Coordinates of C-alpha atoms and ligand atoms in Angstrom, one line a residue:
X1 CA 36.1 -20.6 -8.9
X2 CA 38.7 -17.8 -9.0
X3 CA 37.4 -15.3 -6.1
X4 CA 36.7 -11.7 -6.8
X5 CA 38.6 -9.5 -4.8
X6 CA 37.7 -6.0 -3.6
X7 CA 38.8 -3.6 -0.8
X8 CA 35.0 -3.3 0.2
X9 CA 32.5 -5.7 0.4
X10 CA 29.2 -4.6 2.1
X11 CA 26.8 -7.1 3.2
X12 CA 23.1 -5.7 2.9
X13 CA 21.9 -2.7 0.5
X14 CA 19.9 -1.4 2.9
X15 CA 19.9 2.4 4.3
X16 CA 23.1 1.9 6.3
X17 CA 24.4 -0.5 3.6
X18 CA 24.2 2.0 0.9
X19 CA 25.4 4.8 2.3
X20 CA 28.7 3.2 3.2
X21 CA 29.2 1.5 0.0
X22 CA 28.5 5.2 -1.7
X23 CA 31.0 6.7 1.3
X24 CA 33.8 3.7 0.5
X25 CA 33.8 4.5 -3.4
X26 CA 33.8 8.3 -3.2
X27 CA 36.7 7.6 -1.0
X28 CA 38.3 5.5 -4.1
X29 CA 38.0 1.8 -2.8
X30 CA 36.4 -0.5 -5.3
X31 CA 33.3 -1.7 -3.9
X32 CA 30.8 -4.8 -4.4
X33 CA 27.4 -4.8 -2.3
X34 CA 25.8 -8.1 -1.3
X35 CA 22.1 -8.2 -1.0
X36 CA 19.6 -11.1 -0.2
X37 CA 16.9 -8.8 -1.9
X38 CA 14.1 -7.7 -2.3
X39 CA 16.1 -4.6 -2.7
X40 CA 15.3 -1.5 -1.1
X41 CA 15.8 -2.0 2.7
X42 CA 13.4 -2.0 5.3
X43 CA 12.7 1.7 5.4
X44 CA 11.8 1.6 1.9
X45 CA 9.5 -1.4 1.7
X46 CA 8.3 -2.4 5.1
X47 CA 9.8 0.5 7.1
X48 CA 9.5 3.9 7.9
X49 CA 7.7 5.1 4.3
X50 CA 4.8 2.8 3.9
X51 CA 3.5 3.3 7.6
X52 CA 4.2 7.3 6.8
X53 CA 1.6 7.2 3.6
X54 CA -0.3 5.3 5.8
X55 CA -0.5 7.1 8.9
X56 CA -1.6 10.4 6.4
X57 CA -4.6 8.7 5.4
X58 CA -6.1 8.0 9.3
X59 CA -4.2 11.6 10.3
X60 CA -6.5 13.2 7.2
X61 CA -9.4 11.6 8.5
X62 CA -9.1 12.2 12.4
X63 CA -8.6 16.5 11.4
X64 CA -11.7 15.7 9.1
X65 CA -13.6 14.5 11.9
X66 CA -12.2 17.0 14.0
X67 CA -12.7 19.7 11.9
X68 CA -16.0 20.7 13.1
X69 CA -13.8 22.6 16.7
X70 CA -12.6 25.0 13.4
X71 CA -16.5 25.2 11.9
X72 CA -16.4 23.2 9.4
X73 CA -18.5 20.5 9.1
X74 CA -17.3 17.8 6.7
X75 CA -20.5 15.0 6.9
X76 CA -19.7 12.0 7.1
X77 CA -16.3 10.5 6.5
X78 CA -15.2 7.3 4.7
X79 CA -11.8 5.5 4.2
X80 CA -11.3 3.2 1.0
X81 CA -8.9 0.8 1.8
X82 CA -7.8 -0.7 -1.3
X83 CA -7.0 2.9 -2.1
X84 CA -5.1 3.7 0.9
X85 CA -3.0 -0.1 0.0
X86 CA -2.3 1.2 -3.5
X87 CA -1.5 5.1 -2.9
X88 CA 1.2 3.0 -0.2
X89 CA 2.4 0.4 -2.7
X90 CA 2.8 2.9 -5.6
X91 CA 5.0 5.0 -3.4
X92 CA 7.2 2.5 -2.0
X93 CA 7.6 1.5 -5.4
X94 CA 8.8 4.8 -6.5
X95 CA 11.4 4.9 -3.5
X96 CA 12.5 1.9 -4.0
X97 CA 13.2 2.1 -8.1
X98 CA 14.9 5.7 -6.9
X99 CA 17.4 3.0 -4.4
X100 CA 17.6 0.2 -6.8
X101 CA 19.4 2.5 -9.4
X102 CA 21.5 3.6 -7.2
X103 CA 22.7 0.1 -6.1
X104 CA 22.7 -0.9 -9.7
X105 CA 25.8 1.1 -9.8
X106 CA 27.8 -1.1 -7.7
X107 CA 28.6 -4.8 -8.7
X108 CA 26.2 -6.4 -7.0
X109 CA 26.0 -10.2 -5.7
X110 CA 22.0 -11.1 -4.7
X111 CA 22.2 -14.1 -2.8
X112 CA 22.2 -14.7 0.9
X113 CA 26.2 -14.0 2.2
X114 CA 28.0 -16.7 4.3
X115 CA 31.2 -16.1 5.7
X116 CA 33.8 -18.8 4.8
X117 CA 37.1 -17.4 6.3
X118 CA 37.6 -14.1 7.8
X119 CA 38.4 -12.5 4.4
X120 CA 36.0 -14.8 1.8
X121 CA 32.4 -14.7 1.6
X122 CA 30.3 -16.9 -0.2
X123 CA 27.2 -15.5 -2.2
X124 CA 25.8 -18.5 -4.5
X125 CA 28.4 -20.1 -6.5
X126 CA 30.8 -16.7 -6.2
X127 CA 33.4 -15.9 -3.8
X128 CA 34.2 -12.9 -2.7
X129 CA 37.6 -11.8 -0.9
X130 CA 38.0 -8.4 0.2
X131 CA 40.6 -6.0 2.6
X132 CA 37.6 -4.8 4.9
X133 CA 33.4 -5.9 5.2
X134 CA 30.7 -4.1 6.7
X135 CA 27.8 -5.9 7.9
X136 CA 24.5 -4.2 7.3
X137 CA 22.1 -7.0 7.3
X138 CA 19.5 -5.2 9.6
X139 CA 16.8 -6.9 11.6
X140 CA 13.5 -9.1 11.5
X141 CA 10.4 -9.0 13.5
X142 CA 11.3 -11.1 16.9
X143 CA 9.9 -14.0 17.0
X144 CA 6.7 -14.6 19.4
X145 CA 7.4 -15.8 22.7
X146 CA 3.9 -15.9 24.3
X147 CA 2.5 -19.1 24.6
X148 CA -0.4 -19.8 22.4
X149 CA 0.4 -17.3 20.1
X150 CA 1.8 -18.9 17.4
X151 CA -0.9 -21.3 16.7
X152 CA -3.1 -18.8 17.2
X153 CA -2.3 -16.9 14.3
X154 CA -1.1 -12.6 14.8
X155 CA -0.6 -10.1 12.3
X156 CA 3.4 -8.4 12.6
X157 CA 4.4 -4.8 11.5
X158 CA 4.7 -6.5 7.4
X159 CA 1.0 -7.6 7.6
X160 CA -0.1 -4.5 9.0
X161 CA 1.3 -2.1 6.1
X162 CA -0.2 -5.0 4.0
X163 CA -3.9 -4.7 4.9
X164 CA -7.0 -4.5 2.6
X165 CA -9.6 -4.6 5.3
X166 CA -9.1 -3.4 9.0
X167 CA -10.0 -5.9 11.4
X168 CA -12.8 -5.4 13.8
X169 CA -11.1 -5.1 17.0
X170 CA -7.2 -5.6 17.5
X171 CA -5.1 -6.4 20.6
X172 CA -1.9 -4.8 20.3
X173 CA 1.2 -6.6 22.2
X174 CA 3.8 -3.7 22.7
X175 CA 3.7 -0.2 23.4
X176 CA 7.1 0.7 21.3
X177 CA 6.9 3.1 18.6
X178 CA 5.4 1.0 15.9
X179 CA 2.4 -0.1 18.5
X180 CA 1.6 3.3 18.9
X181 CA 2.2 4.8 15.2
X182 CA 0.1 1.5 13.9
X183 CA -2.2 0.8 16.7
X184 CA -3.3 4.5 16.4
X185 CA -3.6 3.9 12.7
X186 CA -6.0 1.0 13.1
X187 CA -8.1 2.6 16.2
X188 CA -8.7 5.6 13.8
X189 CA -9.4 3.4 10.8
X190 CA -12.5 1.6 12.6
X191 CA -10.8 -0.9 15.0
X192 CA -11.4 -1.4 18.8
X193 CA -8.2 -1.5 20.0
X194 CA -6.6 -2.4 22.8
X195 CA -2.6 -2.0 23.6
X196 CA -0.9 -4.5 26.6
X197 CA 2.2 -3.1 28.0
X198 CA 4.5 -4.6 30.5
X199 CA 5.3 -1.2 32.1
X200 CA 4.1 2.0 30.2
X201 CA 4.0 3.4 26.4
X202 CA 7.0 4.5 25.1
X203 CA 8.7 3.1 28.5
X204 CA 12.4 4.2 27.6
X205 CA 11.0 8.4 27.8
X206 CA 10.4 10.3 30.6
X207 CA 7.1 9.3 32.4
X208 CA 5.2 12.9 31.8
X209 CA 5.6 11.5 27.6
X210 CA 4.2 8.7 28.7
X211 CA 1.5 9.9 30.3
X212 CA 0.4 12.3 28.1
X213 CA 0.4 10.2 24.9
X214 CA -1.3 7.3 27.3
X215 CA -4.2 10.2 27.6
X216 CA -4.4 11.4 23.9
X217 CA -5.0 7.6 23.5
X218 CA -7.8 7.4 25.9
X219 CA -9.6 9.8 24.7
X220 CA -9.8 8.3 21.3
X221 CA -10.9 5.3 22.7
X222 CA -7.5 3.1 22.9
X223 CA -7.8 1.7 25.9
X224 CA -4.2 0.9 26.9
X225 CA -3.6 -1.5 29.9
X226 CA 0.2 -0.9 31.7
X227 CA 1.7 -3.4 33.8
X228 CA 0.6 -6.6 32.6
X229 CA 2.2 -9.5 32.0
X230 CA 1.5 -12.0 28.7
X231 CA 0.1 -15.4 30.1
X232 CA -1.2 -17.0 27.0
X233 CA -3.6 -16.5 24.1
X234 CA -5.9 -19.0 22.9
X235 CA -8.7 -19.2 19.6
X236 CA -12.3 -19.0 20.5
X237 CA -14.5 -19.7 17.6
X238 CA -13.9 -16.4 15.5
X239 CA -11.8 -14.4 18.0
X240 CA -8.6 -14.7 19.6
X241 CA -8.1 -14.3 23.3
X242 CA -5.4 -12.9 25.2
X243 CA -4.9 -13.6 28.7
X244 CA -3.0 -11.4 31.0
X245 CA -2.0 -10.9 34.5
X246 CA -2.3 -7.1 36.3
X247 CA -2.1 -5.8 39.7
X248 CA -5.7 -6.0 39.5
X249 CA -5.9 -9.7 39.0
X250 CA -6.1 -11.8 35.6
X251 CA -8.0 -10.4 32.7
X252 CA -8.7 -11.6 29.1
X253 CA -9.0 -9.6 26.2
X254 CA -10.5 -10.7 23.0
X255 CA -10.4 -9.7 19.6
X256 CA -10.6 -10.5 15.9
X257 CA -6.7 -9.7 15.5
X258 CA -3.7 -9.5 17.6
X259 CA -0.8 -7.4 16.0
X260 CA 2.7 -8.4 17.5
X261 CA 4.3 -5.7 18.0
X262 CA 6.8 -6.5 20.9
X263 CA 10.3 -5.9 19.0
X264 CA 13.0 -6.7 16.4
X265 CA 16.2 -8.9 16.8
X266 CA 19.5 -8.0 14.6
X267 CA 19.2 -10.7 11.1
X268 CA 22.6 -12.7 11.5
X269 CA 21.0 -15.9 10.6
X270 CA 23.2 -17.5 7.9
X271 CA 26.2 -15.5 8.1
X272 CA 28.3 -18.0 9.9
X273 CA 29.8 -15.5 11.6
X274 CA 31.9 -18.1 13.4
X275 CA 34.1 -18.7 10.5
X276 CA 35.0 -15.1 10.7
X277 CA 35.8 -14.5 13.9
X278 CA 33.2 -12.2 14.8
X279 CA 31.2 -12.3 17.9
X280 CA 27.5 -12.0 18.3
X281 CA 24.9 -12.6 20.2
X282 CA 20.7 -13.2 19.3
X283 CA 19.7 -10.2 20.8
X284 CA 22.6 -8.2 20.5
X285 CA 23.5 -8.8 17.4
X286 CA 27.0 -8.2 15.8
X287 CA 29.4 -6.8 19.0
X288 CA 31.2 -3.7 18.0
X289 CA 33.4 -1.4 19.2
X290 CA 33.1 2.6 19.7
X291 CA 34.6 2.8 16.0
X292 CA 31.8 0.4 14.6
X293 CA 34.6 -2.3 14.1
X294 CA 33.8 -5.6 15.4
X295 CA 36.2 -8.8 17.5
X296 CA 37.4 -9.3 13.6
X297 CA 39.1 -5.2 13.2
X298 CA 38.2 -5.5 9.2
X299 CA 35.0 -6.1 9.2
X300 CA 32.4 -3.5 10.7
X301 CA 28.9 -3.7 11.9
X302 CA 26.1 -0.4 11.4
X303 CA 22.7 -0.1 11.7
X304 CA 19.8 -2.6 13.1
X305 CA 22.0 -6.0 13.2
X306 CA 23.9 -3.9 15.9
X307 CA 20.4 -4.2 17.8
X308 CA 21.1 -0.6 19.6
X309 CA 19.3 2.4 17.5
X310 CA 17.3 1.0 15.1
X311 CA 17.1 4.5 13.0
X312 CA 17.8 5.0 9.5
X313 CA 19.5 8.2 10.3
X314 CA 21.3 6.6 12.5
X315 CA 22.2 3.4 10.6
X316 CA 23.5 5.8 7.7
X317 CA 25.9 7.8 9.7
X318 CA 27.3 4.5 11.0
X319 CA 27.3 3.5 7.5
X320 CA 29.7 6.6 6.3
X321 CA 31.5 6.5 9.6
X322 CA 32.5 2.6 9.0
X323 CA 33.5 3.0 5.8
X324 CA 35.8 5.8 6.2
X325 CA 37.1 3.8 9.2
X326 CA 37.5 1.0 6.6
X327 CA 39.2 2.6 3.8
X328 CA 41.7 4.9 5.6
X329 CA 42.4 2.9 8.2
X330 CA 41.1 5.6 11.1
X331 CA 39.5 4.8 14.4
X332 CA 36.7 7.8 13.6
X333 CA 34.0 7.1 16.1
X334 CA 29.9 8.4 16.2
X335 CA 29.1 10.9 18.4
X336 CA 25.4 10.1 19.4
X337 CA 25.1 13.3 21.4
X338 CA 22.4 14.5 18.5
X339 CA 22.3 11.4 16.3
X340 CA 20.4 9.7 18.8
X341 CA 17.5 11.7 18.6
X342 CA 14.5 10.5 17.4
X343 CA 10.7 10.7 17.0
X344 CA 7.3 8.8 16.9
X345 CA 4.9 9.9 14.2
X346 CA 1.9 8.8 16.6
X347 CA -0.6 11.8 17.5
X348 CA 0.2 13.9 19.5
X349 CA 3.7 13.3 18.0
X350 CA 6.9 12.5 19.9
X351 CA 10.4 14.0 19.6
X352 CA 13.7 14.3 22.0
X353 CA 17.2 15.3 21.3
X354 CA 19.9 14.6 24.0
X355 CA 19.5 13.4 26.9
X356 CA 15.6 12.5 28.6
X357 CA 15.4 13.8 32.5
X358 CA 15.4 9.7 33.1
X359 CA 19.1 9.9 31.7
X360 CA 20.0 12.8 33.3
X361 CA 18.9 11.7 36.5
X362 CA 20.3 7.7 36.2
X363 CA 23.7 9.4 35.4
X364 CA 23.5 12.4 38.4
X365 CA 23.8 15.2 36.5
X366 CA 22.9 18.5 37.7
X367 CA 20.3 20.4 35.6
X368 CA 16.9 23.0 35.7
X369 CA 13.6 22.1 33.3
X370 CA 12.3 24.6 32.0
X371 CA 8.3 23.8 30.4
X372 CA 5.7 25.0 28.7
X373 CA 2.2 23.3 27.1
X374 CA 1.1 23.9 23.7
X375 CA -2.6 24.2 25.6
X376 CA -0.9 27.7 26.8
X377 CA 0.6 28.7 22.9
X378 CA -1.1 30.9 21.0
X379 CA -0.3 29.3 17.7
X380 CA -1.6 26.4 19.1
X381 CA -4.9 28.0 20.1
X382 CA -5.2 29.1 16.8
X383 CA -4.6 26.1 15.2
X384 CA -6.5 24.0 17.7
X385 CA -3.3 22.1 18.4
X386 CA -3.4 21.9 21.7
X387 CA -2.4 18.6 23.4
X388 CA 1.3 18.0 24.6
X389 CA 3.9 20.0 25.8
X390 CA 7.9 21.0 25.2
X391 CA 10.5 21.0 27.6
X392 CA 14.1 22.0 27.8
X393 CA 17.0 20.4 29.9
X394 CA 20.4 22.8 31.0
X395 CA 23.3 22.4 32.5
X396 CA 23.3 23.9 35.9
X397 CA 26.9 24.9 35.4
X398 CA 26.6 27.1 32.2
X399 CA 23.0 26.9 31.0
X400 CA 24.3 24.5 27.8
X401 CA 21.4 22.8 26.2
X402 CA 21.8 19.0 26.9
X403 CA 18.2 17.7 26.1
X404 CA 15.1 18.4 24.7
X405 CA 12.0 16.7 24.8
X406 CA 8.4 17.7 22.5
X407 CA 5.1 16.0 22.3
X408 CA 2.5 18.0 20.2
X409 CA 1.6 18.6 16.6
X410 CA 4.8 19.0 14.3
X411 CA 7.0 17.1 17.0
X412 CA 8.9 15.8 14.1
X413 CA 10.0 19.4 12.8
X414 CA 9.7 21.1 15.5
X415 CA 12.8 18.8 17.0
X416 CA 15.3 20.1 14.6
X417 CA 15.4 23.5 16.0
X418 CA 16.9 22.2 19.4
X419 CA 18.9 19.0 17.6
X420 CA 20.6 22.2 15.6
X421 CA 20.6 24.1 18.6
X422 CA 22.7 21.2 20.3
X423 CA 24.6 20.2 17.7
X424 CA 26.2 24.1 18.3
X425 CA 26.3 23.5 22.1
X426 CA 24.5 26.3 22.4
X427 CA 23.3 27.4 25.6
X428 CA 19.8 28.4 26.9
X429 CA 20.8 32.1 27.2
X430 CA 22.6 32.0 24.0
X431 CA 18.8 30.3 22.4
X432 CA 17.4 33.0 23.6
X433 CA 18.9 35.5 21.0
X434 CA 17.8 33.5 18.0
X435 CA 14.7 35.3 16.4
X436 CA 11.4 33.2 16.4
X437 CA 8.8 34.5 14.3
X438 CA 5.2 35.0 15.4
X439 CA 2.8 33.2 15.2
X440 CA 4.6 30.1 15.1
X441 CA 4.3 26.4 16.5
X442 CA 8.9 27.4 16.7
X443 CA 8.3 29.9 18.9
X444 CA 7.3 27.6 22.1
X445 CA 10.9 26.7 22.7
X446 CA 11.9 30.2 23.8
X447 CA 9.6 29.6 26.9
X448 CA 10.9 26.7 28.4
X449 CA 14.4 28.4 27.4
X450 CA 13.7 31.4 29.2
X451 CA 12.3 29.2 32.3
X452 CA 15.9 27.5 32.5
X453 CA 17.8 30.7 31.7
X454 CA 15.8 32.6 34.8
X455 CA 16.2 29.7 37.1
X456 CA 20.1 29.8 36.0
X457 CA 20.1 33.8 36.6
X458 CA 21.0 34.2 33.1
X459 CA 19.7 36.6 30.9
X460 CA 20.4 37.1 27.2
X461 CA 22.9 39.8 26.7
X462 CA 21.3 43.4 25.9
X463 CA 17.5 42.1 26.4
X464 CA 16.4 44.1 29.5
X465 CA 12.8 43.5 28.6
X466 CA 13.0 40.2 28.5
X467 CA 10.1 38.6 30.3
X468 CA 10.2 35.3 31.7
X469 CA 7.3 33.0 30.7
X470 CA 6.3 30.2 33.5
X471 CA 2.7 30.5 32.9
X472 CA -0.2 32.5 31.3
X473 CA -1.0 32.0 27.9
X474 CA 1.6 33.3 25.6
X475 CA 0.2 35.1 22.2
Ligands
FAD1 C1 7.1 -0.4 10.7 C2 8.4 0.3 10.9 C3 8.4 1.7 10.9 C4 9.7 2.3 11.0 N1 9.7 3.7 11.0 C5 10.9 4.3 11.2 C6 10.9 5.7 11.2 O1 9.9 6.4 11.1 N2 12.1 6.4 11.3 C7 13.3 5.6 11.5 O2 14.4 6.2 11.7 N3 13.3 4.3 11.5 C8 12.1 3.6 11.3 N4 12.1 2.2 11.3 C9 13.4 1.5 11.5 C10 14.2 1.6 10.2 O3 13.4 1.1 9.1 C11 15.5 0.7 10.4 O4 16.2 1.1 11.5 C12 16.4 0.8 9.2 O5 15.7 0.7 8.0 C13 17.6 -0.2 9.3 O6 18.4 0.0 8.2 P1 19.6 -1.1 8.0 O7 20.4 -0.6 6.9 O8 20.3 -1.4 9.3 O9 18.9 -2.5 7.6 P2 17.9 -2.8 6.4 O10 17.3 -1.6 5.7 O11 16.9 -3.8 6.9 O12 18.8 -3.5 5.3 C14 19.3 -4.8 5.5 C15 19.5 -5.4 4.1 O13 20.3 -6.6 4.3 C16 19.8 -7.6 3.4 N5 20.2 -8.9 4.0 C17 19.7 -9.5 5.1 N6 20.3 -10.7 5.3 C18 21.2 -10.8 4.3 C19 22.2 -11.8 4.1 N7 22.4 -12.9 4.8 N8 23.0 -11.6 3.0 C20 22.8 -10.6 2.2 N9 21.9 -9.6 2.4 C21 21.1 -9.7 3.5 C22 18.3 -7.3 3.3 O14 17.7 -7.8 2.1 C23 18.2 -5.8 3.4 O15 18.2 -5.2 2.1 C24 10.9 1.6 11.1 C25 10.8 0.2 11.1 C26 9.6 -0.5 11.0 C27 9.6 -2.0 11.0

């Protein structure tokens, strides 16, 4: 068979896949995708959207059980699941026709990819030759390590979003962002559950995140163990059992479900990656350099088989970045200074730009903190939005913003103040000048701003009155 022969072939339609195939033809290359399908990516279809429209069905119902703080008393409350399933299914099928006809616009090869030199890849029965490939083959649920757990039977992130009935009582094995957002999802649906952690929630944040979304969780009756190690689980009749070890001795938990939620590992399986000349590793994934490129210079890696982000804003700026590497021949590299911020749509929710005080700290930088808790906010009052708290890292040298941390109701917006803060470099005293209006859940950040800026000496240039706020409730 005669190959075809393009100057970009992308491996994976995915979010990072897409957007560089979109990026590559704008920039004139012709451009085939490869895709094993389904089509639609993870985000789409087992991602980021379905546990979303999920999460807005057991959010709804906690602020209608809640809503008696306000004076309104709502009765009793009820979920139907097979509703919830099909409100999910019918939007993921809406996002994903909106994706597939935008790939339809591309030749497109379905078919698992397998290298066969560094410039040929085999799809099927067709061969495809191109100048340049970018890798976008994303990840797949790790597989389970913890002895017993296998036969025992678990439920993973895809069988979660799938379910028609929530289980009894579930042990979650993680405490990463999906065994928060979905634990919380299935302790405010009706099951008991109970997260084991080798060190802490969220253990890559700062410890006071930790803490505080390890409370919020308490109080709705997650009881979340921390420092304990998997041992084994075992079946007992109806229930599964999962034995641990803690500082406190061994303990077994049991329930009807266990939902393994302990990580993904970058999807290279088949891509015989060997006969390219590019190196990899299970857990790693596809090695690349600052300029996405990997030991093979034409062919680029992006997004989750690069195992480091696992964001789909992230895995789309890759995903223009490698392309225009690819088709003009630059060395353009991603500047994560922003792009690596992220959130967790658990409640309260969780959101940092820049650099956590951990990161600060690890890498000896010198900074001031500057906090303030939404308990103390007006708005918040108002809204009875109380729990968490923001906080603002600066530079000790010239007050520039270099990380931002908030856990509280609207984390998610409320983030892009500071990531468009950063993006301009701008500095705490320079923040300060930007109007916030009032009442407003925005508003918080000029506290902890104001904190840093009065610890710096800085004030913001023709504000005499300005007060600074390190406690008292601000209204
Ligand atoms: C439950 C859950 C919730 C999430 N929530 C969020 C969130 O709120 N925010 C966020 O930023 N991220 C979230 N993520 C992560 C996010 O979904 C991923 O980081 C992102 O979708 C990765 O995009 P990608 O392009 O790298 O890979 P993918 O979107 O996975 O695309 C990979 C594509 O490659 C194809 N493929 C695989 N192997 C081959 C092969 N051999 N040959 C050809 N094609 C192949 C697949 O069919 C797929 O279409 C979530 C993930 C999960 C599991």
């Amino acid at each position: 068979m005669t190959p075809e022969s393009y100057d970009v072939v992308v491996v994976g339609a995915g979010s990072g896949g897409y957007a560089a195939a979109r990026t590559a033809r704008e920039l004139g290359a012709s451009v085939a995708l490869v895709d094993t399908g389904p089509l639609g990516g993870l985000c789409i279809l087992r991602g980021c959207m379905p546990s979303k429209a999920l999460l807005a069905s057991s959010d709804a119902l906690y602020d209608a059980r809640e809503a008696s703080a306000l004076g309104v008393h709502v009765g009793s409350t009820s979920i139907d699941m097979p509703f919830i399933a099909a409100r999910k299914r019918g939007l993921v099928r809406s996002f994903a026709e909106y994706r597939i006809d935008g790939i339809m616009t591309f030749p497109l090869h379905e078919g698992s990819a397998s290298f066969i030199s560094p410039n040929e890849l085999r799809v099927g029965d067709a061969v495809l030759r191109a100048k340049s490939f970018i890798i976008a083959t994303g990840s797949v649920v790790a597989p389970p390590v913890v002895p017993g757990l296998a036969d025992a039977g678990y439920l993973d992130s895809d069988a979660v979003l799938e379910l028609e009935r929530i289980p009894t009582s579930v042990v979650v094995l993680g405490g990463g962002y999906t065994a928060c957002e979905l634990g919380q999802f299935l302790s405010r649906m009706g099951a008991r559950v109970t997260m084991i952690v080798r060190s802490a929630l969220l253990s890559h944040s700062d410890e006071d995140v930790s803490e505080t979304l390890t409370e919020a969780f308490a109080r709705e009756g997650i009881e979340v163990i921390a420092g304990a190690r998997l041992e084994r689980i075992e079946r007992s009749g109806n229930e599964k059992i999962v034995r641990i070890a803690t500082k406190d001795g061994a303990r077994a938990v049991a329930a009807e479900e266990i939902f393994y939620a302990l990580g993904r590992v970058p999807n290279v399986e088949g891509l015989n990656l060997e006969a390219a000349g590019v190196a990899y590793g299970p857990v790693r994934g596809v090695e690349i350099d600052a300029a996405l490129r990997s030991s093979a210079k034409h062919i680029f890696a992006i997004g989750d088989v690069t195992a480091e982000f696992l964001l789909v804003h992230v895995a789309i700026y890759q995903g223009e970045v490698a392309a225009r590497n690819a088709v003009l021949g630059t060395n353009e590299k991603p500047d994560y200074r922003t792009f690596s911020a992220h959130t967790v749509f658990c409640d309260p929710q969780i959101a940092r730009v820049g650099k956590s005080e951990k990161a600060l700290q690890a890498a000896k930088t010198s900074y001031v903190v500057g906090r303030y808790d939404f308990a103390e906010h007006g708005k918040a009052m108002t809204l009875g939005k109380t729990k968490g708290f923001v906080k603002i890292m600066a530079d000790t040298k010239n007050g520039e913003i270099l990380g931002a941390t908030v856990v509280g109701a609207q984390a998610s917006e409320l983030i892009h103040e500071m990531i468009v803060a950063m993006h301009y470099h701008a500095g705490v005293e320079e923040f300060m000048r930007i109007p916030h209006l009032h009442p407003t859940l925005a508003e918080i950040w000029t506290y902890p701003a104001e904190e840093c800026a009065a610890q710096l000496g800085l004030k913001a240039p023709g504000d005499e009155q300005m007060e600074v706020a390190t406690s008292g409730t601000s209204t």
